[in-house]
mmCIF file of C-alpha atoms in Angstrom:
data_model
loop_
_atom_site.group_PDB
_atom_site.id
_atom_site.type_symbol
_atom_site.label_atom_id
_atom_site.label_comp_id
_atom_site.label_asym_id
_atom_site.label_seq_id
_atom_site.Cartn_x
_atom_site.Cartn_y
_atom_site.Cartn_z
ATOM 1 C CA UNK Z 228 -80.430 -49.970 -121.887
ATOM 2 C CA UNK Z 229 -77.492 -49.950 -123.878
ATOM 3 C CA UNK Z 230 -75.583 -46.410 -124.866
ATOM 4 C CA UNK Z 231 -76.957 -46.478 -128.625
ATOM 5 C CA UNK Z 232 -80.320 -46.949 -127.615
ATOM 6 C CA UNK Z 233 -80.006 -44.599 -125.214
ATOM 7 C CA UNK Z 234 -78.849 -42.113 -127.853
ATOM 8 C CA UNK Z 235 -81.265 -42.432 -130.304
ATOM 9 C CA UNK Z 236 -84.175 -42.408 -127.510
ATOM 10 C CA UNK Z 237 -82.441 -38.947 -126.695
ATOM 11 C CA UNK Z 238 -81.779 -37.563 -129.843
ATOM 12 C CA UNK Z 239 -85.509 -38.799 -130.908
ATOM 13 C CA UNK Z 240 -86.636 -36.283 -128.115
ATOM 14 C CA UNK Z 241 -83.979 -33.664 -128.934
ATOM 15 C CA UNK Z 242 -86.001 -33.693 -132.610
ATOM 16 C CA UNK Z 243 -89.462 -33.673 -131.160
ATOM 17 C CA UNK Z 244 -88.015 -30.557 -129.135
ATOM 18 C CA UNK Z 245 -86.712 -28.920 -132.377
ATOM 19 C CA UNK Z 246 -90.027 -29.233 -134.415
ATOM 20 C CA UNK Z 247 -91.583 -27.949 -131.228
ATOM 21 C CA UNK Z 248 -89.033 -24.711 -131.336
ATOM 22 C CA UNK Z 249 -89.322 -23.763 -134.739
ATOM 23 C CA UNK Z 250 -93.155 -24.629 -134.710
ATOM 24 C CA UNK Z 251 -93.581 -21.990 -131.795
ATOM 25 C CA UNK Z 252 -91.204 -19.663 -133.899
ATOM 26 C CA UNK Z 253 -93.542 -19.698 -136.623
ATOM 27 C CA UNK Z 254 -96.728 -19.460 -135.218
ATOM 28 C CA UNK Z 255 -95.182 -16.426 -132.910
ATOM 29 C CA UNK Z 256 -93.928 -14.737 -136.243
ATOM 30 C CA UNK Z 257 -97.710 -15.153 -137.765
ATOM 31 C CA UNK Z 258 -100.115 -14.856 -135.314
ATOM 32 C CA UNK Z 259 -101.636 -11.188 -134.998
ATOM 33 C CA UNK Z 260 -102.436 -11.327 -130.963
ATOM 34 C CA UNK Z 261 -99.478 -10.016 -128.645
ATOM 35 C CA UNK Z 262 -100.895 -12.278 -125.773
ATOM 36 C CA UNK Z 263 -100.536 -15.112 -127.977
ATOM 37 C CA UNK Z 264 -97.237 -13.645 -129.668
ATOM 38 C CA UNK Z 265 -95.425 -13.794 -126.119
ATOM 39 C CA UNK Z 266 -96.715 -17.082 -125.310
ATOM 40 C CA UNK Z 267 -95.284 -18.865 -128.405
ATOM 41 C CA UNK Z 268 -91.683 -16.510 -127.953
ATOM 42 C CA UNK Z 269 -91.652 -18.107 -124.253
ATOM 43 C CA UNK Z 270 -92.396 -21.839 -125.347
ATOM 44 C CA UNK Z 271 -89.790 -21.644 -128.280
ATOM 45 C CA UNK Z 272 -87.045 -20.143 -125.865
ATOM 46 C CA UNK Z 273 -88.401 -23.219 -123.445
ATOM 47 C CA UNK Z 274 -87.777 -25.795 -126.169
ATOM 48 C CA UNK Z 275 -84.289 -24.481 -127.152
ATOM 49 C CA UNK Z 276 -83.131 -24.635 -123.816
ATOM 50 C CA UNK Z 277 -84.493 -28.024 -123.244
ATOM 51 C CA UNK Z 278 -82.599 -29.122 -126.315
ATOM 52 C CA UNK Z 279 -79.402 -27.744 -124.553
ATOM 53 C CA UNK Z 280 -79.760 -29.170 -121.101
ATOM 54 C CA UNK Z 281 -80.484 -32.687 -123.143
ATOM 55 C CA UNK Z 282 -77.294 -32.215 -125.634
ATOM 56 C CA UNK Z 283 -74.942 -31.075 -122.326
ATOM 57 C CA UNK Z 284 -76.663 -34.298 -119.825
ATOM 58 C CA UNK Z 285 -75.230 -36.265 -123.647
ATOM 59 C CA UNK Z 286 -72.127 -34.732 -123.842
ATOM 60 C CA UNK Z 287 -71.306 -35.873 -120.132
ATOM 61 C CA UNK Z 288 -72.353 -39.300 -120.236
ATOM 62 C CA UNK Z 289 -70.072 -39.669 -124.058
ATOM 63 C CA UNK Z 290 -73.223 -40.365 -126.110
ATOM 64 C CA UNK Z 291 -73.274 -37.538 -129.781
ATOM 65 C CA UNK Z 292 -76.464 -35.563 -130.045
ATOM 66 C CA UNK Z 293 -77.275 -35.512 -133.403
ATOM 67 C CA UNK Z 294 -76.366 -32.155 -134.424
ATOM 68 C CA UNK Z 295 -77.263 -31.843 -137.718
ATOM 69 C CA UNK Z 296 -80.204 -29.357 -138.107
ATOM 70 C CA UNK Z 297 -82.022 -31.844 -140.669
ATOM 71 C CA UNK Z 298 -81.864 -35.018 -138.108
ATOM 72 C CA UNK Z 299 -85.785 -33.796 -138.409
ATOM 73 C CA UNK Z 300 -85.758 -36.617 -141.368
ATOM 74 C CA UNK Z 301 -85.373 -38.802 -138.206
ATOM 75 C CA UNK Z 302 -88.852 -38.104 -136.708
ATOM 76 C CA UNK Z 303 -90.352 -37.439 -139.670
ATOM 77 C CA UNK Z 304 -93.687 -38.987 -137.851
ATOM 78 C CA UNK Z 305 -93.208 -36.374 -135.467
ATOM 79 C CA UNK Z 306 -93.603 -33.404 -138.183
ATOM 80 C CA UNK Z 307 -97.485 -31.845 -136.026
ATOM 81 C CA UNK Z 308 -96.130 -28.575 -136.743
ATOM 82 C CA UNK Z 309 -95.996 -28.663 -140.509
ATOM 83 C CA UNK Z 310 -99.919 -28.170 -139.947
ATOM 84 C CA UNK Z 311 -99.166 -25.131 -138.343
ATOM 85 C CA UNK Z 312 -98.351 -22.954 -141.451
ATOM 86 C CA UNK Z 313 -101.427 -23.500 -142.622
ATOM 87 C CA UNK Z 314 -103.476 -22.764 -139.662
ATOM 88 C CA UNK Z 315 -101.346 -19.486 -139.276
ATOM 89 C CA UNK Z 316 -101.717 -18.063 -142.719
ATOM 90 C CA UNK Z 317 -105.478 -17.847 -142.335
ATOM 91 C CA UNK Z 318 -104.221 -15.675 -138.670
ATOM 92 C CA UNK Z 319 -107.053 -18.132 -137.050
ATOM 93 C CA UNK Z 320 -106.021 -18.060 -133.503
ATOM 94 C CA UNK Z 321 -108.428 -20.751 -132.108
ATOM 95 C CA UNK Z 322 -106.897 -23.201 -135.555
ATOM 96 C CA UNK Z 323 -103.215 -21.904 -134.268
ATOM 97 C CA UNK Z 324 -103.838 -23.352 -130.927
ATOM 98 C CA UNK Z 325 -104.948 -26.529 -132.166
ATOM 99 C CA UNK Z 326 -102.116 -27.123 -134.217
ATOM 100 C CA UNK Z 327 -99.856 -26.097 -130.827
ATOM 101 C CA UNK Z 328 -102.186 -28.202 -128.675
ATOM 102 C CA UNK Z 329 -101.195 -31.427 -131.249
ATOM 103 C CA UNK Z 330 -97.603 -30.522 -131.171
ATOM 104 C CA UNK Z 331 -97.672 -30.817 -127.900
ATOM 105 C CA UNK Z 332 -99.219 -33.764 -127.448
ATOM 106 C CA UNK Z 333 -96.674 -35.437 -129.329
ATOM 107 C CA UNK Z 334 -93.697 -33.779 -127.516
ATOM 108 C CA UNK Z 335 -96.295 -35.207 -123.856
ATOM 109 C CA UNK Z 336 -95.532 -38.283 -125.852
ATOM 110 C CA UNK Z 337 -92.123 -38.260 -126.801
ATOM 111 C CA UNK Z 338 -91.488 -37.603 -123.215
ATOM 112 C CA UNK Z 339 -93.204 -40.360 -121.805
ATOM 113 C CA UNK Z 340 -91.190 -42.467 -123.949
ATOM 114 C CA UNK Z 341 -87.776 -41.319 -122.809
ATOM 115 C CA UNK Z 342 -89.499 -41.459 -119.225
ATOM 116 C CA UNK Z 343 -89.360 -45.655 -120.216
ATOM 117 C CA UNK Z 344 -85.028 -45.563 -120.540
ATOM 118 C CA UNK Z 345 -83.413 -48.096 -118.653
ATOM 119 C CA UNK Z 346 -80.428 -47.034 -116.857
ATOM 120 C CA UNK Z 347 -80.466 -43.428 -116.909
ATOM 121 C CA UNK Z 348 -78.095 -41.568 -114.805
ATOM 122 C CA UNK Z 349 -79.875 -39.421 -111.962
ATOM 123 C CA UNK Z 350 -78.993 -36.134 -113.323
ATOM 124 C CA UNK Z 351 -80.343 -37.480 -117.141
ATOM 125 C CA UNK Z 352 -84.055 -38.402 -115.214
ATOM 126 C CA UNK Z 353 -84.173 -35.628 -113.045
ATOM 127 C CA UNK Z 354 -83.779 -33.140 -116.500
ATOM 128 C CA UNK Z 355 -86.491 -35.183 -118.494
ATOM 129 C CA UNK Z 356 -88.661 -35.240 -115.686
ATOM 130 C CA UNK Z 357 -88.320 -31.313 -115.074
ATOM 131 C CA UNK Z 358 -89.197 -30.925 -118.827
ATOM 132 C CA UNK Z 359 -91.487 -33.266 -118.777
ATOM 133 C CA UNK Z 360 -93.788 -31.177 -116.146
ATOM 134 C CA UNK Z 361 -92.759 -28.147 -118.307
ATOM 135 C CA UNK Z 362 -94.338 -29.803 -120.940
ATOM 136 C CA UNK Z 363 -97.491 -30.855 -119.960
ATOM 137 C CA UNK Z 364 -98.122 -27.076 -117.878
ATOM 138 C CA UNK Z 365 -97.475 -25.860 -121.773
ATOM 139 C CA UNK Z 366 -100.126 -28.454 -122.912
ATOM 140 C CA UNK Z 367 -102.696 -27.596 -120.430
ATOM 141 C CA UNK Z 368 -101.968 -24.157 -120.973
ATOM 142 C CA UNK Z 369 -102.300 -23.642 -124.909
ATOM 143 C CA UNK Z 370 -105.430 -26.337 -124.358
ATOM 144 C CA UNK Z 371 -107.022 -23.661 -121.859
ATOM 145 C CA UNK Z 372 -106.145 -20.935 -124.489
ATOM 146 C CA UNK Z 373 -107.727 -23.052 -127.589
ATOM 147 C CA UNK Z 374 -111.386 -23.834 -125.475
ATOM 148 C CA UNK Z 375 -111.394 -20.584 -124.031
ATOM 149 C CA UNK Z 376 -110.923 -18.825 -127.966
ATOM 150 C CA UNK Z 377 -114.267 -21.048 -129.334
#
């Protein structure tokens, strides 16, 4: 795959990540349960960092992570979280979960695209397949969390 598509695969998952961040950061800053407060502090922290390991595997291999903080325009189709607020303000946990649970089965998704680049330099695979896994435990996890709050 050529570097510009290999860019803009990445910086499509950087913005997945983002959404995925600040979604986390909301629900943590809304939801009433300290369990569930925790868990959303923890996957928000998980999502920045994955941002940074993707932007620094970038910065080595001379591709430009899209910096700018409204590159969400981008992956507008990738906007779950927006749900979110409105799940949160009713301080539903079960309806919180659900919006988490779709959030992150678009980030499972997002993954499994940039899982399909051509080309991509050992260290590059070897982070998006770490995240990947940390992904889908976070999936399964909130999943567990959303049947087990019915």
């Amino acid at each position: 795959m050529e570097a510009k598509a290999t860019q803009t695969a990445l910086n499509s998952l950087i913005t997945v990540l983002k959404d995925g961040q600040k979604g986390y950061a909301d629900a943590m800053t809304d939801v009433k349960d300290q369990n569930l407060k925790d868990l959303f502090k923890k996957y928000s922290a998980q999502r920045a960092n994955y941002v940074t390991e993707i932007e620094d595997q970038m910065f080595k291999l001379d591709l430009h992570p899209d910096t700018n903080e409204s590159s969400s325009v981008l992956g507008s189709i990738h906007h779950v979280w927006i749900d979110l607020k409105a799940a949160v303000t009713g301080h539903d946990n079960q309806a919180i979960l659900a919006e988490c649970e779709r959030g992150e089965d678009v980030a499972k998704k997002a993954y499994e695209e940039a899982s399909k680049i051509q080309d991509l330099p050992g260290d590059l695979k070897s982070v998006i397949e770490k995240q990947s896994q940390g992904v889908l435990a976070a999936h399964d996890e909130i999943r567990s969390l959303r049947n087990s709050s019915k």
